[in-house]
PDB file of C-alpha atoms in Angstrom:
ATOM      1  CA  UNK A   1      -2.871  -3.116  14.500  1.00 73.00           C
ATOM      2  CA  UNK A   2      -5.745  -0.679  13.948  1.00 88.00           C
ATOM      3  CA  UNK A   3      -4.545   1.919  11.211  1.00 94.00           C
ATOM      4  CA  UNK A   4      -3.818   5.475  12.671  1.00 97.00           C
ATOM      5  CA  UNK A   5      -6.354   7.970  12.117  1.00 97.00           C
ATOM      6  CA  UNK A   6      -6.150  10.415   9.484  1.00 98.00           C
ATOM      7  CA  UNK A   7      -8.647  13.294   7.822  1.00 98.00           C
ATOM      8  CA  UNK A   8      -9.711  11.973   4.262  1.00 97.00           C
ATOM      9  CA  UNK A   9      -8.685  15.221   2.676  1.00 97.00           C
ATOM     10  CA  UNK A  10      -7.390  18.618   3.395  1.00 98.00           C
ATOM     11  CA  UNK A  11      -6.837  21.737   0.736  1.00 97.00           C
ATOM     12  CA  UNK A  12      -5.468  24.942   0.324  1.00 97.00           C
ATOM     13  CA  UNK A  13      -4.047  27.412  -1.967  1.00 97.00           C
ATOM     14  CA  UNK A  14      -0.639  28.118  -3.324  1.00 97.00           C
ATOM     15  CA  UNK A  15       1.492  29.799  -0.824  1.00 97.00           C
ATOM     16  CA  UNK A  16      -0.727  28.700   2.220  1.00 97.00           C
ATOM     17  CA  UNK A  17       0.457  25.978   4.916  1.00 97.00           C
ATOM     18  CA  UNK A  18      -1.826  23.059   5.726  1.00 98.00           C
ATOM     19  CA  UNK A  19      -1.264  20.763   8.652  1.00 98.00           C
ATOM     20  CA  UNK A  20      -2.310  17.080   8.341  1.00 98.00           C
ATOM     21  CA  UNK A  21      -2.997  15.276  11.471  1.00 98.00           C
ATOM     22  CA  UNK A  22      -2.380  11.437  12.374  1.00 98.00           C
ATOM     23  CA  UNK A  23      -3.739  10.005  15.582  1.00 98.00           C
ATOM     24  CA  UNK A  24      -2.502   6.563  17.096  1.00 97.00           C
ATOM     25  CA  UNK A  25      -2.651   5.310  20.622  1.00 96.00           C
ATOM     26  CA  UNK A  26      -0.124   5.073  23.491  1.00 93.00           C
ATOM     27  CA  UNK A  27       0.901   1.427  21.631  1.00 94.00           C
ATOM     28  CA  UNK A  28       2.169   3.207  18.569  1.00 95.00           C
ATOM     29  CA  UNK A  29       2.397   6.976  18.040  1.00 96.00           C
ATOM     30  CA  UNK A  30       2.291   7.989  21.752  1.00 95.00           C
ATOM     31  CA  UNK A  31       4.840   5.242  22.657  1.00 94.00           C
ATOM     32  CA  UNK A  32       7.905   5.990  20.223  1.00 94.00           C
ATOM     33  CA  UNK A  33       9.271   8.704  18.221  1.00 94.00           C
ATOM     34  CA  UNK A  34       9.225   6.605  15.156  1.00 96.00           C
ATOM     35  CA  UNK A  35       6.439   8.317  13.251  1.00 97.00           C
ATOM     36  CA  UNK A  36       7.325   8.483   9.319  1.00 97.00           C
ATOM     37  CA  UNK A  37       5.244  10.501   6.679  1.00 98.00           C
ATOM     38  CA  UNK A  38       4.993   9.024   2.862  1.00 98.00           C
ATOM     39  CA  UNK A  39       4.133  11.079  -0.122  1.00 98.00           C
ATOM     40  CA  UNK A  40       2.384   9.206  -2.929  1.00 98.00           C
ATOM     41  CA  UNK A  41       1.544  10.675  -6.565  1.00 98.00           C
ATOM     42  CA  UNK A  42      -1.040   8.704  -8.456  1.00 96.00           C
ATOM     43  CA  UNK A  43       0.374   5.850 -10.069  1.00 95.00           C
ATOM     44  CA  UNK A  44       3.653   6.113  -8.372  1.00 97.00           C
ATOM     45  CA  UNK A  45       5.279   4.214  -5.239  1.00 97.00           C
ATOM     46  CA  UNK A  46       5.423   5.847  -1.998  1.00 98.00           C
ATOM     47  CA  UNK A  47       8.377   8.582  -1.133  1.00 98.00           C
ATOM     48  CA  UNK A  48       9.657   8.675   2.460  1.00 97.00           C
ATOM     49  CA  UNK A  49       9.411  12.385   3.349  1.00 98.00           C
ATOM     50  CA  UNK A  50      10.036  12.659   7.002  1.00 97.00           C
ATOM     51  CA  UNK A  51      11.338   9.967  10.016  1.00 96.00           C
ATOM     52  CA  UNK A  52      11.621   9.855  13.431  1.00 95.00           C
ATOM     53  CA  UNK A  53       8.988  12.266  13.600  1.00 94.00           C
ATOM     54  CA  UNK A  54      10.164  15.303  12.461  1.00 96.00           C
ATOM     55  CA  UNK A  55      13.765  14.402  10.262  1.00 96.00           C
ATOM     56  CA  UNK A  56      13.581  15.449   6.388  1.00 97.00           C
ATOM     57  CA  UNK A  57      15.106  12.803   4.108  1.00 96.00           C
ATOM     58  CA  UNK A  58      17.700  14.043   2.061  1.00 94.00           C
ATOM     59  CA  UNK A  59      16.283  16.278  -0.851  1.00 95.00           C
ATOM     60  CA  UNK A  60      12.967  17.209   0.994  1.00 97.00           C
ATOM     61  CA  UNK A  61      12.117  20.643   0.949  1.00 96.00           C
ATOM     62  CA  UNK A  62      12.399  22.644   4.348  1.00 96.00           C
ATOM     63  CA  UNK A  63       8.825  23.211   3.586  1.00 97.00           C
ATOM     64  CA  UNK A  64       7.937  20.126   5.036  1.00 98.00           C
ATOM     65  CA  UNK A  65       7.847  19.536   8.783  1.00 97.00           C
ATOM     66  CA  UNK A  66       6.858  17.259  11.326  1.00 97.00           C
ATOM     67  CA  UNK A  67       5.924  16.931  14.605  1.00 96.00           C
ATOM     68  CA  UNK A  68       4.256  15.193  17.693  1.00 96.00           C
ATOM     69  CA  UNK A  69       2.043  15.651  20.862  1.00 95.00           C
ATOM     70  CA  UNK A  70       0.911  12.857  22.507  1.00 96.00           C
ATOM     71  CA  UNK A  71      -0.874  10.234  20.494  1.00 97.00           C
ATOM     72  CA  UNK A  72      -1.089  12.775  17.701  1.00 97.00           C
ATOM     73  CA  UNK A  73       1.622  13.214  14.706  1.00 98.00           C
ATOM     74  CA  UNK A  74       1.210  16.199  12.364  1.00 98.00           C
ATOM     75  CA  UNK A  75       2.463  16.797   8.889  1.00 98.00           C
ATOM     76  CA  UNK A  76       2.685  20.754   7.985  1.00 98.00           C
ATOM     77  CA  UNK A  77       3.480  21.730   4.498  1.00 98.00           C
ATOM     78  CA  UNK A  78       4.192  25.622   4.194  1.00 98.00           C
ATOM     79  CA  UNK A  79       4.254  27.419   1.052  1.00 97.00           C
ATOM     80  CA  UNK A  80       1.958  25.039  -0.856  1.00 98.00           C
ATOM     81  CA  UNK A  81       3.203  24.356  -4.419  1.00 97.00           C
ATOM     82  CA  UNK A  82       0.814  22.608  -7.105  1.00 97.00           C
ATOM     83  CA  UNK A  83       3.440  19.616  -7.068  1.00 97.00           C
ATOM     84  CA  UNK A  84       2.650  19.110  -3.384  1.00 98.00           C
ATOM     85  CA  UNK A  85      -0.798  17.453  -4.476  1.00 98.00           C
ATOM     86  CA  UNK A  86      -0.450  14.057  -3.512  1.00 98.00           C
ATOM     87  CA  UNK A  87      -1.805  11.503  -0.870  1.00 98.00           C
ATOM     88  CA  UNK A  88      -0.039  11.404   2.369  1.00 98.00           C
ATOM     89  CA  UNK A  89       0.456   8.791   4.737  1.00 98.00           C
ATOM     90  CA  UNK A  90       1.696   8.854   8.264  1.00 98.00           C
ATOM     91  CA  UNK A  91       3.202   5.503   9.601  1.00 98.00           C
ATOM     92  CA  UNK A  92       4.212   4.728  13.293  1.00 97.00           C
ATOM     93  CA  UNK A  93       6.466   1.686  14.711  1.00 96.00           C
ATOM     94  CA  UNK A  94       3.992  -0.384  16.818  1.00 95.00           C
ATOM     95  CA  UNK A  95       6.408  -2.672  18.705  1.00 92.00           C
ATOM     96  CA  UNK A  96       7.987  -6.018  17.964  1.00 91.00           C
ATOM     97  CA  UNK A  97       9.296  -4.654  14.402  1.00 92.00           C
ATOM     98  CA  UNK A  98       5.846  -4.126  13.015  1.00 94.00           C
ATOM     99  CA  UNK A  99       4.221  -0.989  11.599  1.00 96.00           C
ATOM    100  CA  UNK A 100       0.911   0.555  11.199  1.00 97.00           C
ATOM    101  CA  UNK A 101      -0.087   2.959   8.570  1.00 98.00           C
ATOM    102  CA  UNK A 102      -2.643   5.705   8.556  1.00 97.00           C
ATOM    103  CA  UNK A 103      -5.743   5.836   6.374  1.00 97.00           C
ATOM    104  CA  UNK A 104      -3.982   8.557   4.088  1.00 98.00           C
ATOM    105  CA  UNK A 105      -4.986  11.907   3.263  1.00 98.00           C
ATOM    106  CA  UNK A 106      -5.475  13.622  -0.383  1.00 98.00           C
ATOM    107  CA  UNK A 107      -4.035  16.780  -0.552  1.00 98.00           C
ATOM    108  CA  UNK A 108      -5.911  19.160  -3.151  1.00 98.00           C
ATOM    109  CA  UNK A 109      -3.900  22.556  -3.960  1.00 97.00           C
ATOM    110  CA  UNK A 110      -6.629  24.688  -5.259  1.00 90.00           C
TER     111      UNK A 110
ATOM    112  CA  UNK B   1      21.747   2.754  -7.191  1.00 93.00           C
ATOM    113  CA  UNK B   2      19.374   0.843  -5.102  1.00 94.00           C
ATOM    114  CA  UNK B   3      16.561  -1.015  -7.083  1.00 97.00           C
ATOM    115  CA  UNK B   4      13.517  -3.056  -5.961  1.00 98.00           C
ATOM    116  CA  UNK B   5      11.665  -4.913  -8.748  1.00 98.00           C
ATOM    117  CA  UNK B   6       8.896  -6.675  -7.682  1.00 98.00           C
ATOM    118  CA  UNK B   7       7.327  -9.465 -10.016  1.00 98.00           C
ATOM    119  CA  UNK B   8       4.656 -12.627  -9.642  1.00 98.00           C
ATOM    120  CA  UNK B   9       1.478 -10.543  -9.279  1.00 97.00           C
ATOM    121  CA  UNK B  10      -1.785 -11.837 -11.440  1.00 97.00           C
ATOM    122  CA  UNK B  11      -5.110 -13.088 -11.493  1.00 98.00           C
ATOM    123  CA  UNK B  12      -5.975 -15.845  -8.845  1.00 98.00           C
ATOM    124  CA  UNK B  13      -9.104 -17.422  -7.742  1.00 98.00           C
ATOM    125  CA  UNK B  14     -10.402 -17.095  -3.959  1.00 98.00           C
ATOM    126  CA  UNK B  15      -8.587 -20.142  -2.341  1.00 98.00           C
ATOM    127  CA  UNK B  16      -5.702 -19.875  -4.723  1.00 98.00           C
ATOM    128  CA  UNK B  17      -2.049 -19.013  -4.168  1.00 98.00           C
ATOM    129  CA  UNK B  18       0.556 -16.924  -5.596  1.00 98.00           C
ATOM    130  CA  UNK B  19       4.233 -16.337  -4.838  1.00 98.00           C
ATOM    131  CA  UNK B  20       5.666 -12.949  -5.234  1.00 98.00           C
ATOM    132  CA  UNK B  21       9.166 -11.991  -5.592  1.00 98.00           C
ATOM    133  CA  UNK B  22      11.171  -8.863  -5.077  1.00 98.00           C
ATOM    134  CA  UNK B  23      14.800  -8.771  -6.733  1.00 98.00           C
ATOM    135  CA  UNK B  24      17.074  -6.321  -5.044  1.00 97.00           C
ATOM    136  CA  UNK B  25      20.110  -4.402  -6.300  1.00 96.00           C
ATOM    137  CA  UNK B  26      22.501  -1.584  -5.495  1.00 94.00           C
ATOM    138  CA  UNK B  27      22.778  -2.485  -1.815  1.00 92.00           C
ATOM    139  CA  UNK B  28      24.183  -5.403   0.353  1.00 93.00           C
ATOM    140  CA  UNK B  29      20.630  -7.202   0.279  1.00 94.00           C
ATOM    141  CA  UNK B  30      21.774  -9.419   3.210  1.00 94.00           C
ATOM    142  CA  UNK B  31      22.299  -6.305   5.556  1.00 93.00           C
ATOM    143  CA  UNK B  32      18.865  -5.271   5.398  1.00 94.00           C
ATOM    144  CA  UNK B  33      15.576  -5.718   7.150  1.00 95.00           C
ATOM    145  CA  UNK B  34      12.977  -6.197   4.264  1.00 96.00           C
ATOM    146  CA  UNK B  35       9.488  -5.367   3.742  1.00 98.00           C
ATOM    147  CA  UNK B  36       6.125  -6.199   2.230  1.00 98.00           C
ATOM    148  CA  UNK B  37       3.220  -3.512   1.989  1.00 98.00           C
ATOM    149  CA  UNK B  38       0.297  -3.609   0.410  1.00 98.00           C
ATOM    150  CA  UNK B  39      -2.148  -0.978  -1.222  1.00 98.00           C
ATOM    151  CA  UNK B  40      -5.672  -2.142  -2.224  1.00 98.00           C
ATOM    152  CA  UNK B  41      -7.266  -0.219  -5.337  1.00 96.00           C
ATOM    153  CA  UNK B  42      -8.154   3.380  -4.365  1.00 95.00           C
ATOM    154  CA  UNK B  43      -7.230   2.569  -0.718  1.00 96.00           C
ATOM    155  CA  UNK B  44      -4.398   3.195   1.793  1.00 96.00           C
ATOM    156  CA  UNK B  45      -1.101   1.689   2.720  1.00 98.00           C
ATOM    157  CA  UNK B  46      -1.089  -1.619   4.874  1.00 98.00           C
ATOM    158  CA  UNK B  47       2.329  -2.879   6.077  1.00 98.00           C
ATOM    159  CA  UNK B  48       2.003  -6.780   5.532  1.00 98.00           C
ATOM    160  CA  UNK B  49       5.103  -8.636   6.910  1.00 98.00           C
ATOM    161  CA  UNK B  50       8.914  -8.098   7.445  1.00 97.00           C
ATOM    162  CA  UNK B  51      11.898 -10.424   7.917  1.00 97.00           C
ATOM    163  CA  UNK B  52      15.152 -10.170   9.441  1.00 95.00           C
ATOM    164  CA  UNK B  53      18.584 -10.010   7.829  1.00 94.00           C
ATOM    165  CA  UNK B  54      19.329 -13.511   7.900  1.00 94.00           C
ATOM    166  CA  UNK B  55      15.429 -14.909   8.203  1.00 94.00           C
ATOM    167  CA  UNK B  56      15.479 -15.783  11.961  1.00 95.00           C
ATOM    168  CA  UNK B  57      12.747 -13.078  12.796  1.00 96.00           C
ATOM    169  CA  UNK B  58       9.561 -12.694  10.541  1.00 97.00           C
ATOM    170  CA  UNK B  59       6.360 -10.587  11.773  1.00 97.00           C
ATOM    171  CA  UNK B  60       3.025 -10.414   9.828  1.00 97.00           C
ATOM    172  CA  UNK B  61      -0.126  -8.299  10.191  1.00 97.00           C
ATOM    173  CA  UNK B  62      -2.894 -10.250  11.513  1.00 95.00           C
ATOM    174  CA  UNK B  63      -4.985 -10.590   8.761  1.00 96.00           C
ATOM    175  CA  UNK B  64      -2.380 -12.628   6.760  1.00 98.00           C
ATOM    176  CA  UNK B  65      -1.174 -14.661   9.734  1.00 97.00           C
ATOM    177  CA  UNK B  66      -1.024 -18.277   9.001  1.00 97.00           C
ATOM    178  CA  UNK B  67      -1.868 -17.829   5.014  1.00 98.00           C
ATOM    179  CA  UNK B  68       1.536 -15.821   4.066  1.00 98.00           C
ATOM    180  CA  UNK B  69       4.985 -16.424   4.255  1.00 98.00           C
ATOM    181  CA  UNK B  70       7.851 -14.389   4.063  1.00 98.00           C
ATOM    182  CA  UNK B  71      11.189 -15.455   3.206  1.00 98.00           C
ATOM    183  CA  UNK B  72      14.510 -14.500   1.503  1.00 98.00           C
ATOM    184  CA  UNK B  73      17.237 -15.717  -0.381  1.00 98.00           C
ATOM    185  CA  UNK B  74      20.656 -13.649   0.343  1.00 97.00           C
ATOM    186  CA  UNK B  75      22.516 -15.384  -2.359  1.00 97.00           C
ATOM    187  CA  UNK B  76      20.232 -14.510  -4.870  1.00 97.00           C
ATOM    188  CA  UNK B  77      19.448 -10.811  -3.509  1.00 97.00           C
ATOM    189  CA  UNK B  78      15.861 -11.758  -3.277  1.00 98.00           C
ATOM    190  CA  UNK B  79      12.670 -11.772  -1.146  1.00 98.00           C
ATOM    191  CA  UNK B  80       9.807 -13.576  -1.662  1.00 98.00           C
ATOM    192  CA  UNK B  81       5.834 -13.245  -0.381  1.00 98.00           C
ATOM    193  CA  UNK B  82       3.947 -16.936  -0.530  1.00 98.00           C
ATOM    194  CA  UNK B  83       0.329 -16.417  -0.421  1.00 98.00           C
ATOM    195  CA  UNK B  84      -2.005 -18.998   0.342  1.00 98.00           C
ATOM    196  CA  UNK B  85      -5.486 -19.186   0.963  1.00 98.00           C
ATOM    197  CA  UNK B  86      -6.123 -16.056  -1.151  1.00 98.00           C
ATOM    198  CA  UNK B  87      -9.084 -13.877  -0.616  1.00 98.00           C
ATOM    199  CA  UNK B  88     -10.709 -11.118  -2.563  1.00 98.00           C
ATOM    200  CA  UNK B  89      -9.668  -8.506   0.356  1.00 97.00           C
ATOM    201  CA  UNK B  90      -6.457  -9.640  -0.517  1.00 98.00           C
ATOM    202  CA  UNK B  91      -6.504  -7.939  -3.957  1.00 98.00           C
ATOM    203  CA  UNK B  92      -3.857  -4.829  -4.038  1.00 98.00           C
ATOM    204  CA  UNK B  93      -0.551  -3.706  -5.163  1.00 98.00           C
ATOM    205  CA  UNK B  94       2.289  -5.302  -3.297  1.00 98.00           C
ATOM    206  CA  UNK B  95       5.458  -3.240  -2.616  1.00 98.00           C
ATOM    207  CA  UNK B  96       8.661  -4.644  -1.517  1.00 98.00           C
ATOM    208  CA  UNK B  97      10.611  -2.095   0.335  1.00 97.00           C
ATOM    209  CA  UNK B  98      13.562  -1.519   2.890  1.00 96.00           C
ATOM    210  CA  UNK B  99      15.305   1.059   5.205  1.00 91.00           C
ATOM    211  CA  UNK B 100      18.577   2.889   3.743  1.00 85.00           C
ATOM    212  CA  UNK B 101      20.691   1.478   6.773  1.00 84.00           C
ATOM    213  CA  UNK B 102      21.081  -2.311   8.454  1.00 83.00           C
ATOM    214  CA  UNK B 103      18.568  -1.333  11.377  1.00 88.00           C
ATOM    215  CA  UNK B 104      15.193  -2.085  12.407  1.00 89.00           C
ATOM    216  CA  UNK B 105      12.448  -1.097   9.683  1.00 90.00           C
ATOM    217  CA  UNK B 106      11.148   1.596  11.606  1.00 94.00           C
ATOM    218  CA  UNK B 107      10.465   3.253   8.414  1.00 92.00           C
ATOM    219  CA  UNK B 108      11.087   2.672   4.678  1.00 96.00           C
ATOM    220  CA  UNK B 109      13.266   4.700   2.377  1.00 95.00           C
ATOM    221  CA  UNK B 110      13.197   2.485  -0.600  1.00 96.00           C
ATOM    222  CA  UNK B 111      10.244   1.075  -2.557  1.00 98.00           C
ATOM    223  CA  UNK B 112       9.819  -1.109  -5.390  1.00 98.00           C
ATOM    224  CA  UNK B 113       7.237   0.113  -8.209  1.00 97.00           C
ATOM    225  CA  UNK B 114       4.945  -2.876  -7.097  1.00 98.00           C
ATOM    226  CA  UNK B 115       2.927  -5.805  -8.393  1.00 98.00           C
ATOM    227  CA  UNK B 116      -0.842  -6.368  -8.830  1.00 98.00           C
ATOM    228  CA  UNK B 117      -2.492  -8.964  -7.174  1.00 98.00           C
ATOM    229  CA  UNK B 118      -6.204  -9.461  -8.238  1.00 98.00           C
ATOM    230  CA  UNK B 119      -8.371 -12.250  -6.250  1.00 98.00           C
ATOM    231  CA  UNK B 120     -11.648 -12.606  -8.095  1.00 97.00           C
ATOM    232  CA  UNK B 121     -13.646 -15.798  -9.220  1.00 96.00           C
TER     233      UNK B 121
END
């Protein structure tokens, strides 16, 4: 049940693209196509953005996309907007109906 | 509209106990797995526990096994987390969460606003 590894912070200018990585193991990210991504603004509850690795939840902009290769999942945000500034968390199914989250990445839009 | 409203948080001394509640509305509570997730101040999210629709299966993160108990009352549309032998490191906002469909809790569509638990002497 070790946390998934994410970079602590990433930054980009409006209109640019950024990618946040999420590294797990063959017991979680690498073993299931069940990675999800959450956006959290300060003082707010997390919001599900991406599920099953690459599927966007209803209402989420197509600027957000997810992918996976081996034990590493990635979230890409294109055409950065100021409202994208938030914390982002990956999460993976880890078997036996348990989940494991990443440590979180703070996105700064410069 | 789905609503999850947590309550029961507060200040408790190390070694003490607290019971959190989550009142659910806007969906058929008894059809869904329910989950607790916590977030220590300034830190990341941590999955804590979940419970199957009829309460027959419960799962916990290792750090709370033997101390926390998740339960539910489908007649009251309520989820609970009984926390015993609390430690300073249990200090966090505790969120109640669920999926949007009646399936295994691989991800969490709905979240409450959280309730703060502070363990301190």
